[in-house]
Short mmCIF file of C-alpha atoms in Angstrom, two decimals:
data_model
loop_
_atom_site.label_atom_id
_atom_site.label_comp_id
_atom_site.label_asym_id
_atom_site.label_seq_id
_atom_site.Cartn_x
_atom_site.Cartn_y
_atom_site.Cartn_z
CA MET A 24 -130.10 131.52 137.94
CA LEU A 25 -128.35 129.02 135.66
CA SER A 26 -131.46 128.58 133.52
CA VAL A 27 -131.70 132.37 133.09
CA LEU A 28 -128.07 132.46 131.87
CA ALA A 29 -128.67 129.57 129.46
CA LEU A 30 -131.78 131.24 128.09
CA THR A 31 -129.96 134.58 127.57
CA SER A 32 -127.05 132.93 125.77
CA VAL A 33 -129.38 131.00 123.46
CA VAL A 34 -131.30 134.18 122.62
CA LEU A 35 -128.06 136.10 121.99
CA LEU A 36 -126.63 133.36 119.79
CA SER A 37 -129.78 133.15 117.71
CA LEU A 38 -129.72 136.92 117.30
CA ALA A 39 -126.02 136.90 116.39
CA SER A 40 -126.45 134.23 113.76
CA GLN A 41 -129.01 136.39 112.08
CA ILE A 42 -126.64 139.38 111.98
CA THR A 43 -123.53 137.57 110.77
CA ALA A 44 -123.42 135.79 107.47
CA ILE A 45 -121.31 133.15 105.85
CA VAL A 46 -118.05 134.53 104.39
CA VAL A 47 -116.45 132.71 101.47
CA TYR A 48 -112.69 132.95 100.80
CA THR A 49 -110.83 132.31 97.58
CA SER A 50 -107.58 133.62 96.11
CA TRP A 51 -107.70 136.93 94.27
CA GLU A 52 -105.80 135.85 91.15
CA LYS A 53 -104.11 132.70 89.99
CA HIS A 54 -101.30 132.58 87.46
CA ALA A 55 -100.51 129.33 85.67
CA LEU A 56 -98.58 128.04 82.69
CA VAL A 57 -100.40 126.58 79.72
CA GLY A 58 -100.55 122.80 80.00
CA SER A 59 -100.10 122.75 83.76
CA ASP A 60 -102.60 122.06 86.57
CA VAL A 61 -103.99 124.70 88.89
CA ARG A 62 -105.71 124.28 92.26
CA LEU A 63 -108.48 126.78 92.99
CA SER A 64 -109.03 126.95 96.72
CA CYS A 65 -112.29 127.88 98.41
CA SER A 66 -113.05 128.06 102.09
CA PHE A 67 -115.65 129.72 104.28
CA PHE A 68 -116.20 131.14 107.72
CA SER A 69 -119.46 130.54 109.54
CA TRP A 70 -120.55 130.83 113.15
CA HIS A 71 -122.42 127.54 112.93
CA TRP A 72 -120.88 124.09 113.09
CA THR A 73 -120.17 122.54 109.72
CA SER A 74 -123.44 120.96 108.72
CA PRO A 75 -123.62 117.60 106.92
CA ASP A 76 -125.74 119.43 104.32
CA VAL A 77 -122.92 121.86 103.45
CA THR A 78 -122.81 122.69 99.73
CA PHE A 79 -120.05 124.08 97.48
CA SER A 80 -120.65 125.23 93.93
CA TRP A 81 -118.26 126.64 91.35
CA GLN A 82 -119.22 128.80 88.38
CA TYR A 83 -117.06 129.74 85.41
CA ARG A 84 -117.36 132.95 83.41
CA PRO A 85 -114.93 133.27 80.46
CA ASP A 86 -113.20 136.62 79.84
CA GLY A 87 -115.57 138.79 77.86
CA ALA A 88 -118.66 136.68 78.45
CA LYS A 89 -121.67 138.09 80.26
CA GLU A 90 -122.84 135.03 82.09
CA GLY A 91 -121.24 132.10 83.77
CA ILE A 92 -121.93 128.40 83.65
CA SER A 93 -121.96 126.04 86.55
CA ILE A 94 -119.08 123.58 86.53
CA PHE A 95 -119.05 121.93 89.95
CA HIS A 96 -121.44 121.16 92.76
CA TYR A 97 -121.00 119.37 96.05
CA GLY A 98 -124.06 118.59 98.07
CA GLY A 99 -125.48 115.86 100.24
CA GLY A 100 -122.03 114.34 100.58
CA VAL A 101 -121.59 113.80 96.82
CA ALA A 102 -119.39 115.80 94.43
CA TYR A 103 -120.75 116.45 90.90
CA VAL A 104 -118.10 117.51 88.37
CA ASP A 105 -118.58 118.98 84.92
CA ASN A 106 -119.28 116.24 82.36
CA LYS A 107 -120.65 118.30 79.46
CA GLY A 108 -118.98 121.72 79.51
CA PRO A 109 -115.49 123.07 78.79
CA PHE A 110 -113.96 121.25 81.76
CA ARG A 111 -115.23 117.72 81.20
CA ASP A 112 -112.66 115.13 82.19
CA ARG A 113 -110.36 117.91 83.43
CA LEU A 114 -111.99 118.80 86.72
CA GLU A 115 -111.33 117.04 90.01
CA PHE A 116 -112.58 117.71 93.51
CA VAL A 117 -109.66 117.91 95.95
CA GLY A 118 -111.38 119.57 98.86
CA ASN A 119 -112.45 118.34 102.28
CA PRO A 120 -115.98 119.58 103.06
CA SER A 121 -115.88 118.55 106.69
CA ARG A 122 -112.86 120.87 107.02
CA ARG A 123 -114.68 123.62 105.11
CA ASP A 124 -112.43 123.19 102.07
CA GLY A 125 -114.11 123.20 98.68
CA SER A 126 -111.08 123.34 96.38
CA ILE A 127 -111.05 122.03 92.83
CA LEU A 128 -108.20 121.01 90.55
CA ILE A 129 -108.22 121.90 86.85
CA LYS A 130 -105.80 119.92 84.69
CA GLU A 131 -104.16 120.65 81.32
CA LEU A 132 -104.86 124.37 81.13
CA ASP A 133 -105.38 126.12 77.85
CA PHE A 134 -105.62 129.79 76.88
CA SER A 135 -109.39 129.43 76.56
CA ASP A 136 -109.55 128.79 80.32
CA ASN A 137 -108.81 132.43 81.09
CA GLY A 138 -111.71 133.80 83.11
CA THR A 139 -113.36 134.24 86.48
CA PHE A 140 -114.24 131.32 88.75
CA THR A 141 -116.83 131.98 91.45
CA CYS A 142 -117.18 129.81 94.53
CA ASP A 143 -120.39 129.78 96.53
CA ALA A 144 -120.62 127.90 99.81
CA LYS A 145 -123.68 127.31 101.96
CA ASN A 146 -123.67 125.96 105.50
CA PRO A 147 -127.32 125.40 106.54
CA PRO A 148 -128.81 127.19 108.43
CA ASP A 149 -126.21 129.83 107.49
CA ILE A 150 -127.06 130.45 103.88
CA VAL A 151 -126.92 134.22 103.51
CA GLY A 152 -123.61 135.61 102.26
CA HIS A 153 -121.56 136.79 99.30
CA SER A 154 -119.72 134.44 97.01
CA SER A 155 -116.07 134.99 96.15
CA SER A 156 -114.29 135.05 92.78
CA VAL A 157 -110.82 134.13 91.63
CA ARG A 158 -109.36 135.23 88.30
CA LEU A 159 -107.38 132.68 86.35
CA LEU A 160 -104.61 133.91 84.05
CA VAL A 161 -102.94 131.39 81.77
CA PHE A 162 -99.49 132.30 80.42
CA GLU A 163 -97.21 130.79 77.86
CA LYS A 164 -94.26 131.97 79.90
CA VAL A 165 -94.50 133.19 83.47
CA PRO A 166 -93.69 136.92 83.31
CA VAL A 167 -90.87 138.34 85.41
CA GLN A 168 -92.39 139.92 88.46
CA ALA A 169 -91.84 143.62 88.92
CA GLY A 170 -88.51 144.32 90.50
CA VAL A 171 -87.13 140.78 90.86
CA VAL A 172 -84.26 141.30 88.42
CA THR A 173 -83.66 144.81 89.75
CA GLY A 174 -83.47 143.68 93.35
CA ALA A 175 -81.28 140.70 92.47
CA ILE A 176 -78.70 142.80 90.63
CA ILE A 177 -78.55 145.46 93.34
CA GLY A 178 -78.35 142.86 96.09
CA VAL A 179 -75.56 140.87 94.43
CA VAL A 180 -73.41 143.92 93.70
CA LEU A 181 -73.78 145.42 97.17
CA GLY A 182 -73.16 142.01 98.71
CA LEU A 183 -69.96 141.60 96.70
CA LEU A 184 -68.88 145.08 97.77
CA ILE A 185 -69.35 144.29 101.45
CA LEU A 186 -67.57 140.95 100.97
CA ILE A 187 -64.57 142.56 99.27
CA VAL A 188 -64.28 145.25 101.96
CA ALA A 189 -64.52 142.61 104.69
CA ILE A 190 -61.86 140.42 103.05
CA TYR A 191 -59.59 143.45 102.58
CA TYR A 192 -59.75 144.39 106.25
CA LEU A 193 -59.34 140.76 107.28
CA MET A 194 -56.20 140.39 105.14
CA ARG A 195 -54.78 143.59 106.58
CA PHE A 196 -55.47 142.38 110.10
CA LEU A 197 -53.94 138.95 109.43
CA VAL A 198 -50.86 140.36 107.74
CA ALA A 199 -50.29 142.76 110.63
CA ARG A 200 -50.69 139.93 113.13
CA ARG A 201 -48.41 137.60 111.18
CA VAL A 202 -45.67 140.21 110.95
CA PHE A 203 -46.06 140.83 114.68
CA SER A 204 -45.76 137.14 115.60
CA LEU A 205 -42.78 136.59 113.24
CA SER A 206 -40.90 139.53 114.67
CA MET A 207 -41.70 138.36 118.21
CA SER A 208 -40.15 134.94 117.54
CA LYS A 209 -37.07 136.48 115.90
CA HIS A 210 -36.19 139.32 118.23
CA GLY A 211 -37.87 138.34 121.47
CA LYS A 212 -38.04 141.23 123.94
CA LYS A 213 -35.99 143.58 121.77
CA GLY A 214 -38.49 143.26 118.89
CA LYS A 215 -41.42 144.71 120.85
CA GLY A 216 -40.25 148.27 120.38
CA LYS A 217 -39.86 147.82 116.63
CA GLU A 218 -43.27 146.19 116.14
CA GLY A 219 -45.03 149.24 117.45
CA THR A 220 -43.71 151.42 114.64
CA GLN A 221 -44.02 148.65 112.04
CA GLN A 222 -47.69 148.11 112.78
CA LYS A 223 -48.43 151.79 112.42
CA GLN A 224 -46.73 152.07 109.05
CA ILE A 225 -48.29 149.10 107.26
CA PRO A 226 -52.04 150.04 107.13
CA LYS A 227 -51.76 153.56 105.65
CA VAL A 228 -51.06 154.27 101.98
CA PRO A 229 -47.33 154.94 101.76
CA PRO A 230 -46.54 158.51 100.64
CA VAL A 231 -45.62 158.67 96.96
CA PHE A 232 -43.36 161.52 96.14
CA ILE A 233 -44.27 161.91 92.51
CA SER A 234 -45.72 165.22 91.46
CA PHE A 235 -48.56 165.53 89.02
CA MET B 148 -42.43 187.20 99.27
CA LYS B 149 -42.51 183.67 100.58
CA ASP B 150 -45.77 184.35 102.39
CA LYS B 151 -47.39 185.60 99.20
CA ALA B 152 -46.28 182.47 97.30
CA ASP B 153 -47.64 180.30 100.10
CA LEU B 154 -50.92 182.16 100.04
CA ALA B 155 -51.19 181.73 96.28
CA THR B 156 -50.59 177.98 96.45
CA ASN B 157 -53.01 177.67 99.36
CA LEU B 158 -55.70 179.48 97.42
CA LYS B 159 -55.01 177.35 94.37
CA MET B 160 -55.34 174.20 96.46
CA LEU B 161 -58.57 175.47 97.99
CA ALA B 162 -59.97 176.34 94.57
CA ILE B 163 -59.17 172.85 93.27
CA LEU B 164 -60.77 171.28 96.32
CA VAL B 165 -63.94 173.35 95.99
CA ALA B 166 -64.15 172.65 92.26
CA THR B 167 -63.77 168.91 92.87
CA ILE B 168 -66.48 168.89 95.50
CA VAL B 169 -68.82 170.93 93.29
CA LEU B 170 -68.25 168.54 90.39
CA HIS B 171 -68.94 165.54 92.61
CA LEU B 172 -72.14 167.05 93.97
CA THR B 173 -73.26 167.93 90.44
CA ASP B 174 -72.71 164.29 89.44
CA LEU B 175 -74.71 163.13 92.41
CA THR B 176 -77.61 165.47 91.60
CA ILE B 177 -77.64 164.47 87.94
CA LEU B 178 -77.65 160.79 88.84
CA PHE B 179 -80.47 161.25 91.33
CA ILE B 180 -82.63 163.15 88.86
CA SER B 181 -81.94 160.70 86.06
CA THR B 182 -82.78 157.70 88.24
CA CYS B 183 -85.87 159.07 89.94
CA ALA B 184 -87.54 161.15 87.22
CA ASN B 185 -89.75 158.97 85.07
CA ALA B 186 -88.88 160.68 81.79
CA TRP B 187 -86.54 158.53 79.69
CA ARG B 188 -89.02 158.63 76.84
CA THR B 189 -91.68 161.26 76.27
CA HIS B 190 -94.55 161.61 73.84
CA GLY B 191 -96.41 164.86 74.15
CA GLU B 192 -97.85 164.75 77.63
CA SER B 193 -96.97 161.13 78.36
CA SER B 194 -93.73 160.14 80.00
CA TYR B 195 -92.44 156.60 80.07
CA ASP B 196 -89.63 154.65 81.69
CA LEU B 197 -87.76 154.00 83.88
CA TRP B 198 -90.41 153.06 86.42
CA TYR B 199 -93.92 153.45 85.03
CA ASP B 200 -95.93 154.71 82.06
CA CYS B 201 -97.80 157.88 82.89
CA THR B 202 -100.28 159.64 80.64
CA GLN B 203 -101.87 162.95 81.45
CA SER B 204 -105.51 163.03 80.49
CA ASN B 205 -108.40 165.27 81.53
CA GLY B 206 -106.22 167.13 83.97
CA GLY B 207 -105.09 164.05 85.87
CA TYR B 208 -102.39 161.38 85.63
CA ARG B 209 -103.04 157.80 84.70
CA CYS B 210 -100.12 155.58 85.57
CA LEU B 211 -99.36 151.91 84.96
CA TRP B 212 -96.28 149.86 85.80
CA THR B 213 -93.96 149.48 82.85
CA SER B 214 -94.35 146.06 81.29
CA ASP B 215 -91.54 144.23 82.86
CA ALA B 216 -88.95 143.66 80.23
CA ASP B 217 -85.89 142.07 81.79
CA TRP B 218 -83.50 144.61 80.33
CA LEU B 219 -85.53 147.52 81.73
CA GLN B 220 -85.16 146.08 85.21
CA ALA B 221 -81.42 145.75 84.61
CA VAL B 222 -81.29 149.44 83.64
CA GLN B 223 -83.21 150.33 86.81
CA ALA B 224 -80.73 148.34 88.91
CA LEU B 225 -77.66 149.85 87.21
CA MET B 226 -78.93 153.42 87.66
CA VAL B 227 -79.70 152.83 91.34
CA LEU B 228 -76.27 151.25 91.85
CA ALA B 229 -74.53 154.15 90.09
CA THR B 230 -76.28 156.61 92.40
CA ILE B 231 -75.41 154.58 95.51
CA PHE B 232 -71.75 154.28 94.48
CA CYS B 233 -71.50 158.00 93.74
CA LEU B 234 -72.94 158.78 97.16
CA LEU B 235 -70.56 156.30 98.82
CA SER B 236 -67.57 157.79 97.03
CA PHE B 237 -68.53 161.25 98.28
CA ILE B 238 -68.74 160.01 101.88
CA ILE B 239 -65.43 158.16 101.50
CA PHE B 240 -63.87 161.31 100.04
CA LEU B 241 -64.92 163.31 103.09
CA CYS B 242 -63.52 160.58 105.35
CA GLN B 243 -60.26 160.30 103.47
CA LEU B 244 -59.84 164.06 103.48
CA PHE B 245 -59.32 163.89 107.23
CA THR B 246 -57.75 160.47 107.74
CA LEU B 247 -55.41 160.04 104.78
CA VAL B 248 -51.64 160.19 105.21
CA LYS B 249 -50.21 163.45 103.88
CA GLY B 250 -49.28 163.04 100.24
CA GLY B 251 -51.48 159.99 99.81
CA ARG B 252 -53.92 159.49 96.95
CA PHE B 253 -57.71 159.25 97.21
CA PHE B 254 -57.66 155.72 95.93
CA PHE B 255 -60.95 154.41 97.35
CA THR B 256 -62.85 157.52 96.32
CA ALA B 257 -61.56 157.14 92.78
CA VAL B 258 -62.48 153.44 92.65
CA PHE B 259 -66.07 154.05 93.72
CA GLN B 260 -66.50 157.01 91.38
CA VAL B 261 -65.13 155.09 88.39
CA LEU B 262 -67.42 152.15 89.23
CA ALA B 263 -70.35 154.56 89.36
CA SER B 264 -69.44 155.88 85.92
CA LEU B 265 -69.19 152.33 84.55
CA PHE B 266 -72.63 151.47 85.95
CA VAL B 267 -74.27 154.54 84.46
CA MET B 268 -72.54 153.85 81.15
CA SER B 269 -73.82 150.26 81.10
CA GLY B 270 -77.33 151.40 81.98
CA ALA B 271 -77.40 154.08 79.32
CA ILE B 272 -75.98 151.74 76.67
CA ILE B 273 -78.46 148.96 77.45
CA TYR B 274 -81.34 151.42 77.27
CA THR B 275 -80.11 152.96 74.01
CA VAL B 276 -79.66 149.57 72.37
CA MET B 277 -82.93 147.99 73.52
CA SER B 278 -85.36 150.89 73.37
CA PRO B 279 -85.83 151.31 69.57
CA GLU B 280 -87.76 148.03 69.39
CA TRP B 281 -89.60 148.96 72.56
CA LYS B 282 -90.81 152.48 71.99
CA LYS B 283 -93.34 153.67 69.47
CA GLU B 284 -92.18 155.63 66.41
CA SER B 285 -93.50 158.95 67.69
CA ASP B 286 -91.65 158.86 71.02
CA VAL B 287 -88.67 161.07 71.69
CA TYR B 288 -85.98 160.60 74.29
CA GLY B 289 -86.66 162.57 77.46
CA TYR B 290 -84.44 164.66 79.70
CA ALA B 291 -83.68 161.88 82.14
CA PHE B 292 -82.11 159.87 79.30
CA VAL B 293 -79.96 162.84 78.30
CA LEU B 294 -78.90 163.36 81.93
CA ALA B 295 -77.86 159.71 82.21
CA TRP B 296 -75.58 160.03 79.19
CA LEU B 297 -74.24 163.31 80.60
CA ALA B 298 -73.54 161.71 83.97
CA PHE B 299 -71.19 159.13 82.45
CA PRO B 300 -68.33 161.44 81.28
CA LEU B 301 -68.74 163.72 84.29
CA THR B 302 -68.34 160.88 86.78
CA LEU B 303 -65.43 159.47 84.80
CA ILE B 304 -63.63 162.84 84.85
CA SER B 305 -64.37 163.15 88.56
CA GLY B 306 -62.92 159.69 89.18
CA ILE B 307 -59.77 160.46 87.21
CA ILE B 308 -59.31 163.70 89.17
CA TYR B 309 -59.41 161.67 92.39
CA ILE B 310 -56.79 159.27 91.07
CA VAL B 311 -54.49 162.18 90.21
CA LEU B 312 -55.19 164.30 93.30
CA ARG B 313 -52.93 163.98 96.30
CA LYS B 314 -53.42 165.19 99.83
CA LYS B 315 -51.50 168.34 100.65
CA LYS B 316 -48.41 167.82 102.76
#
C-alpha cells in the first residue's frame, strides 16, 4: 500500500515538473540618478530544490540597439563579471545563489547606461522558462512623480482647516467651562441659575442691529 | 396695507435668497467643469492640461499624462481645493440657514467662499504666468481656462453677498 502511494507521488511529481517551468523575477523599471549606484535584483521560482549547478546570466541591450551583450555569468559556484565591455570595473555580484538571488550592482551610472537588462536563471534539471527584463532609466534629476505635489498641497490645506475648526471648538468649550467654574466660585448656589442663560448666549453670533 | 407691505418684503427676501443660491450653484458648476474638463489649452483636435494630453487621431483618443511640471500640479491642487471649499460653503450655508441666530451674519459661509475665490485666483494666475513657456505657439486657451477666470469674480461676489446678508428676524 505504502509503496503504491510512493510510486504514484513520484510519477506525479515527475509529470508536474515537466509541465511547470522556471519563472524568473526582476523589477519592471529602475530609476536612478547619474553618478549613483543601482542594484538590479533577479530571483526565480522553481519546483525543484536549488541545485549546486544553478546559473544566473545577465545581458545588456542599450536603448535603440538590436542585440544585447552578455555582461555577467554565475555558474559552477563562480561569478564572472564583465571585464571587457561597457561595465568593466563597475559591476559587482551582490546576490546569494543558494537563496535564489542573482542580483548585481552597477556603480557610477552614466546616461549611456540607459537600456534593458535581461536576467536568465537556470536551475538544473529545471531549465525551461522565460527570462525577465528590467529597464534602467538614468536621470539627471529625479522627476516629480505624478500627483505628489498635488496631493501634498491638498492634504496640508485640508489638514489645517480641520485643525483650525477643532481648535475653535475647543476654545469655545474651554471658555464656556472657565466662565462656568468662575461664576460657580463667586456666586455659589445662586450662580447656577445665571450660568444656564450665560452658557446659551456665548456660543451664538450676537445679533448686530446694523442695517445694510 | 400692512399685510401687503409684509408680503412685498417677504417676496423680496425670498427673491434675494433664491438669487444667492442660484449664484452659488452656478459657481459650483463652473468650478467643477473647469477642474474636471481637460481643456485648458487646445490645438485643433488636441486638448491639453490640466490632467493629461489628449490627441484625437484616426477616430480615437490617444492620451498621455502631462509631463509633471511642479507648477501644473500646484494648479491642479488649487483648483480641486477651490471646488471643495465652494462645496463646503454651500453645505455650511444650508446649515446656517436653519441654525443661525436671527439677525446673524453668514460668517462661515462667507469665509469659505472667499477662500475658494482666492484659490481659484491663485490657480488661474499661476497657469497664466507659467503656460507661455510651456505651450507651443499654435495653442490657444481652452474653455476650461476661461471658466476658471470667470469663476474667480463670481465666487468673490458670492462671498461678499454672504458677508453682507443677514438672517431675517
